Tab-separated table of C-alpha atoms and ligand atoms in Angstrom:
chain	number	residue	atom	x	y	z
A	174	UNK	CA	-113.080	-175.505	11.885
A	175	UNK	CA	-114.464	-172.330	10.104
A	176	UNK	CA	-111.786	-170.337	8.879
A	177	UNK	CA	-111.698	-166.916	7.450
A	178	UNK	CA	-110.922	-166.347	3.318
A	179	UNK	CA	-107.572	-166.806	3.084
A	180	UNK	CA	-105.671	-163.657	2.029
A	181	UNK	CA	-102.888	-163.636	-0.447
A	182	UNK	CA	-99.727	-160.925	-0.914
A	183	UNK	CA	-99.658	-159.355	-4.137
A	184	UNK	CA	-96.665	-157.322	-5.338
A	185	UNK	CA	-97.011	-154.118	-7.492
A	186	UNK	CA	-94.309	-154.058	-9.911
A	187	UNK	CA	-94.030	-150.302	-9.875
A	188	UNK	CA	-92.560	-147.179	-7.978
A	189	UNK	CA	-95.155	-144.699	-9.754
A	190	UNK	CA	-96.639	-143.196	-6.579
A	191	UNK	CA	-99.761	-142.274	-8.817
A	192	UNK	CA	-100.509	-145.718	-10.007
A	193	UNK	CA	-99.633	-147.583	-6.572
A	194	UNK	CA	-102.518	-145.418	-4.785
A	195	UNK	CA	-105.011	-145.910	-7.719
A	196	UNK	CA	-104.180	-149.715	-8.049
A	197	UNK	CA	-104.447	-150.158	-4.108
A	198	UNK	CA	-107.984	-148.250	-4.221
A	199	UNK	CA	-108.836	-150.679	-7.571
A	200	UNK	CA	-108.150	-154.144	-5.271
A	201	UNK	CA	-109.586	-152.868	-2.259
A	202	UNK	CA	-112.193	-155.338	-1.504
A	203	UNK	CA	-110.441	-158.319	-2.659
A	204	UNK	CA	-108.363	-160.623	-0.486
A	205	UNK	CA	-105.629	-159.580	-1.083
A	206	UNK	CA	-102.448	-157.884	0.904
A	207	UNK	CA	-101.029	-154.911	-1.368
A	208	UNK	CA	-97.203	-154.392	-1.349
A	209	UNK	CA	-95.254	-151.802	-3.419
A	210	UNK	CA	-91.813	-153.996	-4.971
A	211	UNK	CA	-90.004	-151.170	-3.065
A	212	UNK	CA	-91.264	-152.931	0.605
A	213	UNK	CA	-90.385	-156.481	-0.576
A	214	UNK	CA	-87.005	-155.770	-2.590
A	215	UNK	CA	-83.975	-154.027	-0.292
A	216	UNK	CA	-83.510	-152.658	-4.031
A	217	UNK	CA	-85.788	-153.089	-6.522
A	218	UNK	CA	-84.625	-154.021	-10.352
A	219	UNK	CA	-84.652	-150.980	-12.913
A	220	UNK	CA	-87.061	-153.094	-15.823
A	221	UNK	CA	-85.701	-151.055	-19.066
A	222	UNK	CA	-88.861	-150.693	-20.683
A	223	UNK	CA	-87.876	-151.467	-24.263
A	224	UNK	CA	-90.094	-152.846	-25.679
A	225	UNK	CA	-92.620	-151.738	-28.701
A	226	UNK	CA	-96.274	-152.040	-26.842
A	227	UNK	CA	-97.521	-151.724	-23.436
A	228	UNK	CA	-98.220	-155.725	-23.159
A	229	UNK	CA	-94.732	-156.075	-23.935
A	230	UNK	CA	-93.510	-153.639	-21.076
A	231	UNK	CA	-96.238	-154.878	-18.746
A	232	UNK	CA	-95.359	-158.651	-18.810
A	233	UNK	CA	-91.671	-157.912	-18.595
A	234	UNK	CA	-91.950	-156.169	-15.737
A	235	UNK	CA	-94.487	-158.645	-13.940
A	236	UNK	CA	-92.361	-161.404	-14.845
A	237	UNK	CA	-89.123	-159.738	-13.761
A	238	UNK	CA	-90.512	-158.915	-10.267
A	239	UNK	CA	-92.351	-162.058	-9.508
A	240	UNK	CA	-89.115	-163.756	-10.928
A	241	UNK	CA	-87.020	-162.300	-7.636
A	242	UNK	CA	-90.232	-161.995	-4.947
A	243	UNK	CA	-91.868	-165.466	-6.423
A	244	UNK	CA	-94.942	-164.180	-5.543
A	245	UNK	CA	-98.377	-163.239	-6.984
A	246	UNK	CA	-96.854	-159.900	-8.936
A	247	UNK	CA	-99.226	-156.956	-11.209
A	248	UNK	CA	-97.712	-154.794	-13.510
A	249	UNK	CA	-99.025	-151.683	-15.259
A	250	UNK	CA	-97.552	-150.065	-18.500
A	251	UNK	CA	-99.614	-147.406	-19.281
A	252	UNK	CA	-99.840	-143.957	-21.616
A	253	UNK	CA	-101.364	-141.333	-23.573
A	254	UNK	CA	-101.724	-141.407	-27.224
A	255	UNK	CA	-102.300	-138.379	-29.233
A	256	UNK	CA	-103.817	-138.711	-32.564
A	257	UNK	CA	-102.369	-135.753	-34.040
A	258	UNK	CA	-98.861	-136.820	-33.112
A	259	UNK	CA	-99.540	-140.592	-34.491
A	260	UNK	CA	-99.739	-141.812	-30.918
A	261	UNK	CA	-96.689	-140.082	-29.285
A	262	UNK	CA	-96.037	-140.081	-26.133
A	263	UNK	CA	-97.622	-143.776	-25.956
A	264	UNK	CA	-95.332	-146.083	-25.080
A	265	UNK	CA	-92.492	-143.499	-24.447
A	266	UNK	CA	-95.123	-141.197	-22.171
A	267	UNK	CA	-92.970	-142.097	-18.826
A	268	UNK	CA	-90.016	-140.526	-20.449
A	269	UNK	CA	-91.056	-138.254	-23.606
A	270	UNK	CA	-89.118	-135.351	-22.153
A	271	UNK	CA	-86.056	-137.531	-21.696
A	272	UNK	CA	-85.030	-140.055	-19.379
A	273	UNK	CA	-85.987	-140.004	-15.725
A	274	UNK	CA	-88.187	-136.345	-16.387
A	275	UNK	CA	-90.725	-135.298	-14.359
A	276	UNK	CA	-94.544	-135.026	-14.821
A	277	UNK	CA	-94.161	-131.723	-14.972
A	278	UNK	CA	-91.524	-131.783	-17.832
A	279	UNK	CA	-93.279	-134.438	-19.620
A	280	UNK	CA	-96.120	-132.178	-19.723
A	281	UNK	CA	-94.329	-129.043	-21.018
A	282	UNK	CA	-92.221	-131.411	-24.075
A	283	UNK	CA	-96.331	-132.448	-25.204
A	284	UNK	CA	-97.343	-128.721	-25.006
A	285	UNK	CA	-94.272	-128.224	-26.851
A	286	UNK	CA	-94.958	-130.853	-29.325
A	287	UNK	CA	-98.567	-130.070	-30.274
A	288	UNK	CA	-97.483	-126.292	-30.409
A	289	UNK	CA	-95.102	-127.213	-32.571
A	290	UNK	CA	-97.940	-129.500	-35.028
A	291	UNK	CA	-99.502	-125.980	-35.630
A	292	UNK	CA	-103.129	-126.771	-34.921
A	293	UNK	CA	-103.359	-125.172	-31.499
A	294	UNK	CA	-106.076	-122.380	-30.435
A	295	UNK	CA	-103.483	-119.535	-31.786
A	296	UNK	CA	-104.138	-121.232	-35.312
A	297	UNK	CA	-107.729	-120.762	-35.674
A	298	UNK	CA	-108.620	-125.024	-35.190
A	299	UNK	CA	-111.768	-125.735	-34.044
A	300	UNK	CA	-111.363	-129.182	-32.591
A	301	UNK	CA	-109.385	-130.137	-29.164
A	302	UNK	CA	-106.787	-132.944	-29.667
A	303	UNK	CA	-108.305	-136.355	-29.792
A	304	UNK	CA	-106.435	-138.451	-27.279
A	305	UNK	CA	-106.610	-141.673	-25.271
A	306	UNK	CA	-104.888	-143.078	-22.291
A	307	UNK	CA	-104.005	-146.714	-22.648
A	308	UNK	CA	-103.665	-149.579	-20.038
A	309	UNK	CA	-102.349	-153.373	-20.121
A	310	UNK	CA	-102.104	-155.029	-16.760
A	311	UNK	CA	-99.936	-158.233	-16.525
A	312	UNK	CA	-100.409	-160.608	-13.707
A	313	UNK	CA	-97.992	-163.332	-13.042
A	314	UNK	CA	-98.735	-166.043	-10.568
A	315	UNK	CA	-95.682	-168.109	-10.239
A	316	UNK	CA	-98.066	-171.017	-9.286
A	317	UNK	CA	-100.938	-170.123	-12.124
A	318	UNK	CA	-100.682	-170.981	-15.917
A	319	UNK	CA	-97.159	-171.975	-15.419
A	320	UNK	CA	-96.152	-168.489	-14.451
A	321	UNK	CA	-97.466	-166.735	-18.080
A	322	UNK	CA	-98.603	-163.472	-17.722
A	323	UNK	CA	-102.382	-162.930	-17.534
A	324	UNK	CA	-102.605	-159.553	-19.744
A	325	UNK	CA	-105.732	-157.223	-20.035
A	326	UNK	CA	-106.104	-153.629	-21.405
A	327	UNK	CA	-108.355	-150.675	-20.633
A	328	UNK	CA	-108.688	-147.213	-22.626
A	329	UNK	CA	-109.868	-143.660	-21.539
A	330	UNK	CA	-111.008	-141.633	-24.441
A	331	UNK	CA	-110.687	-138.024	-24.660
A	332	UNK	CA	-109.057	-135.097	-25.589
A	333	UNK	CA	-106.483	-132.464	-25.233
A	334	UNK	CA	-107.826	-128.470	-24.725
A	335	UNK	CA	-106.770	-126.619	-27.832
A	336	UNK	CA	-105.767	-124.003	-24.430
A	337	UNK	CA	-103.040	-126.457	-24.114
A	338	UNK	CA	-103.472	-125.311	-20.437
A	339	UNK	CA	-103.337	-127.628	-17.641
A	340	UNK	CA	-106.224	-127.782	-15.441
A	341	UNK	CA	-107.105	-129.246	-11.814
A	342	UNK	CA	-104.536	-130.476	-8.788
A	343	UNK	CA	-105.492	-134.349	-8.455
A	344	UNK	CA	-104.152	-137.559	-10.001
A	345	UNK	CA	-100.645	-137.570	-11.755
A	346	UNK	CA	-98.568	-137.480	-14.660
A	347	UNK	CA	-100.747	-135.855	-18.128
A	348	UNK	CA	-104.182	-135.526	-16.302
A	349	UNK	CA	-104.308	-131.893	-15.868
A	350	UNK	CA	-104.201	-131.529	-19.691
A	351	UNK	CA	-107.048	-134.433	-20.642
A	352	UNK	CA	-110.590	-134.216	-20.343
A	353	UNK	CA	-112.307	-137.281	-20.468
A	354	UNK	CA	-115.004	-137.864	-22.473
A	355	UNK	CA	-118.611	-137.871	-20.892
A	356	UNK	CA	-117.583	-135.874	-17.633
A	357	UNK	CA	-118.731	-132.562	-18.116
A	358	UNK	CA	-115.720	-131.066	-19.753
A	359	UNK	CA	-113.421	-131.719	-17.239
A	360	UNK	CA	-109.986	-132.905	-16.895
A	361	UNK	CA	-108.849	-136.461	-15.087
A	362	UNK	CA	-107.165	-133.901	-12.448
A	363	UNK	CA	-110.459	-132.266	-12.261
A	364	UNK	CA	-112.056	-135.694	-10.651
A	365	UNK	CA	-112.403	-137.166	-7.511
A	366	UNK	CA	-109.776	-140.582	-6.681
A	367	UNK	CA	-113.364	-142.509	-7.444
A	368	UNK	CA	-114.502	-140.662	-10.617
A	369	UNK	CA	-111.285	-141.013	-12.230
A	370	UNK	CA	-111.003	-144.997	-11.248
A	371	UNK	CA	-114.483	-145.816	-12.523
A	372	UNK	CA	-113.992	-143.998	-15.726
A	373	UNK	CA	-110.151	-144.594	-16.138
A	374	UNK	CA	-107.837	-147.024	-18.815
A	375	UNK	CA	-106.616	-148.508	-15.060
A	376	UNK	CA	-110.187	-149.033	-14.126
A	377	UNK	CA	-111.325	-150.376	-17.002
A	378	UNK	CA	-108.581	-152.971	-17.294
A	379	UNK	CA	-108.493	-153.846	-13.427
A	380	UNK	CA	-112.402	-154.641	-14.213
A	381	UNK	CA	-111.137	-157.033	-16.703
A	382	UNK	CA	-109.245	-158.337	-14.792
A	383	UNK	CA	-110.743	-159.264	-11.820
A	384	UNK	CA	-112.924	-162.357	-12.960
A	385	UNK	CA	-108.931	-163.881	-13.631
A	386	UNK	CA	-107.635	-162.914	-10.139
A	387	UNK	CA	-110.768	-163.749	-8.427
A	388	UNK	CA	-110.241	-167.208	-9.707
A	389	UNK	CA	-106.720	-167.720	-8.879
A	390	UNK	CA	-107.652	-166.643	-5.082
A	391	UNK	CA	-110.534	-168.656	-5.380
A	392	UNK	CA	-108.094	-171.898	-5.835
A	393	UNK	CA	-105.831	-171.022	-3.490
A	394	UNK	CA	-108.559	-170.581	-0.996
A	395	UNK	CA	-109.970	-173.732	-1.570
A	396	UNK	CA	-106.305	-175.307	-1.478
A	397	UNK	CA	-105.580	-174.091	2.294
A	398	UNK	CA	-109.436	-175.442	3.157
A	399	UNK	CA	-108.672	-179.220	1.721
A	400	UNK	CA	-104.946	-178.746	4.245
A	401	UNK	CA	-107.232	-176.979	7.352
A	402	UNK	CA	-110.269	-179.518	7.095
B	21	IMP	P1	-94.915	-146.420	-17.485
B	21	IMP	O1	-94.406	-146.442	-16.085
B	21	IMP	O2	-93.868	-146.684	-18.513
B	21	IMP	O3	-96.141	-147.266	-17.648
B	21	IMP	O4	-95.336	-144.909	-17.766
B	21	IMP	C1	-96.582	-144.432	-17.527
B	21	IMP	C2	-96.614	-142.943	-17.838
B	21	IMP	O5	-97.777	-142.678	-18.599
B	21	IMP	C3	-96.733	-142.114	-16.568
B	21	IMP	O6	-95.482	-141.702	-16.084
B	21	IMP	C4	-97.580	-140.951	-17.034
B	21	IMP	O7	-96.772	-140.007	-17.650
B	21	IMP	C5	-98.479	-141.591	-18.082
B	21	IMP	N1	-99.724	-142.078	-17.471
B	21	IMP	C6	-100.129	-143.370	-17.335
B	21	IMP	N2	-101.305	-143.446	-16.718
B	21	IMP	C7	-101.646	-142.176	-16.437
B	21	IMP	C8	-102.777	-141.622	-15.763
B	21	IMP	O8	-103.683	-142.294	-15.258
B	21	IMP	N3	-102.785	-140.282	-15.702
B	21	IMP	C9	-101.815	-139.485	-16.220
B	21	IMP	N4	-100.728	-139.957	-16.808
B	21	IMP	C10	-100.650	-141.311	-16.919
């Protein structure tokens, strides 16, 4: 009996409405059925994100949600680092207003800070803020690697306009206010959902890790075969 590839659920460990649409549009094509945590868990778990790097964040998460859904599970911890403000937001960039802000606020606390650093266009500097967005993906598969997080990263290099003003209406959280290196001068609001995955930290890292989940669906493919034949 022929049977089609065998498709697998995979939870996002997030609630960021930005991330869940570009992580959806990164594992399109794969085998694999996309749920948010929020339509598996009655009430998903608040993951205090305290730890010191991204990785750290990103596995804790993963591991927290595919601890309660014991399924496949992908988390993202993600940010912007600004050189001139020794890598502030980073790990913080969720919450660098305060707790629970908005994008929008978040946004107005890093105009506030880099105003604040002196070097903006008002003060005669020549050269926009060099900036990056970071990336680490953590996959857990309670059945893979004895349910270790898989963990890749991905950067997006670029700056921030010494205008500190925002510019374009896509994406989410800081991209009005980075333009991306090698795109014409424009910001990661500025691009299309496709432009800003093939160029983005989330892109980047999803391409990394892909060879990883490919393999795990691979094996479980071949598992339900050996039970079907
Ligand atoms: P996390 O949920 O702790 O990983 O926080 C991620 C935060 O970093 C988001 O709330 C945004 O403020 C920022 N961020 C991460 N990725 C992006 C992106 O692709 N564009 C704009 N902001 C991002």
């Amino acid at each position: 009996m022929s049977i089609a590839r065998v498709r697998s659920e995979l939870v996002l460990a997030s609630t960021n409405r930005g991330k869940l649409k570009e992580l959806q549009a990164l594992l399109a094509g794969l085998p694999v059925d996309v749920r948010g945590v929020h339509e598996v868990l009655a009430k998903p778990p608040h993951v205090v994100e305290d730890g010191d790097t991204f990785a750290a964040n990103a596995a804790k998460k993963a591991l927290t949600v595919a601890g309660l859904t014991h399924c496949m599970t992908l988390a993202d911890d993600s940010g912007l680092e600004v050189d001139v403000l020794d890598g502030r937001p980073g790990v913080r960039s969720a919450r660098f207003a305060y707790e629970g802000a908005t994008d929008a606020e978040n946004n107005a606390a890093l105009v506030k800070a880099l105003e604040a650093v002196g070097h903006h266009a008002a003060e005669g500097r020549e050269k926009p803020f060099a900036a990056r967005f970071r990336c680490v993906l953590a996959l857990v598969d309670p059945f893979t690697n004895g349910g270790e997080p898989f963990l890749v990263d991905g950067t997006c290099e670029g700056s921030i306009p010494l205008t500190l003003s925002p510019r374009g209406a896509f994406g989410f959280g800081y991209d009005p206010l980075f333009v991306v290196d090698g795109m014409g001068g424009r910001t990661l609001a500025e691009l299309s959902d496709d432009e800003k995955n093939a160029v983005s930290h989330r892109g980047r890292a999803m391409a990394r890790l892909a060879p990883a989940l490919e393999k795990i669906l691979a094996a479980r493919d071949e598992t339900v075969r050996r039970i079907v034949r």
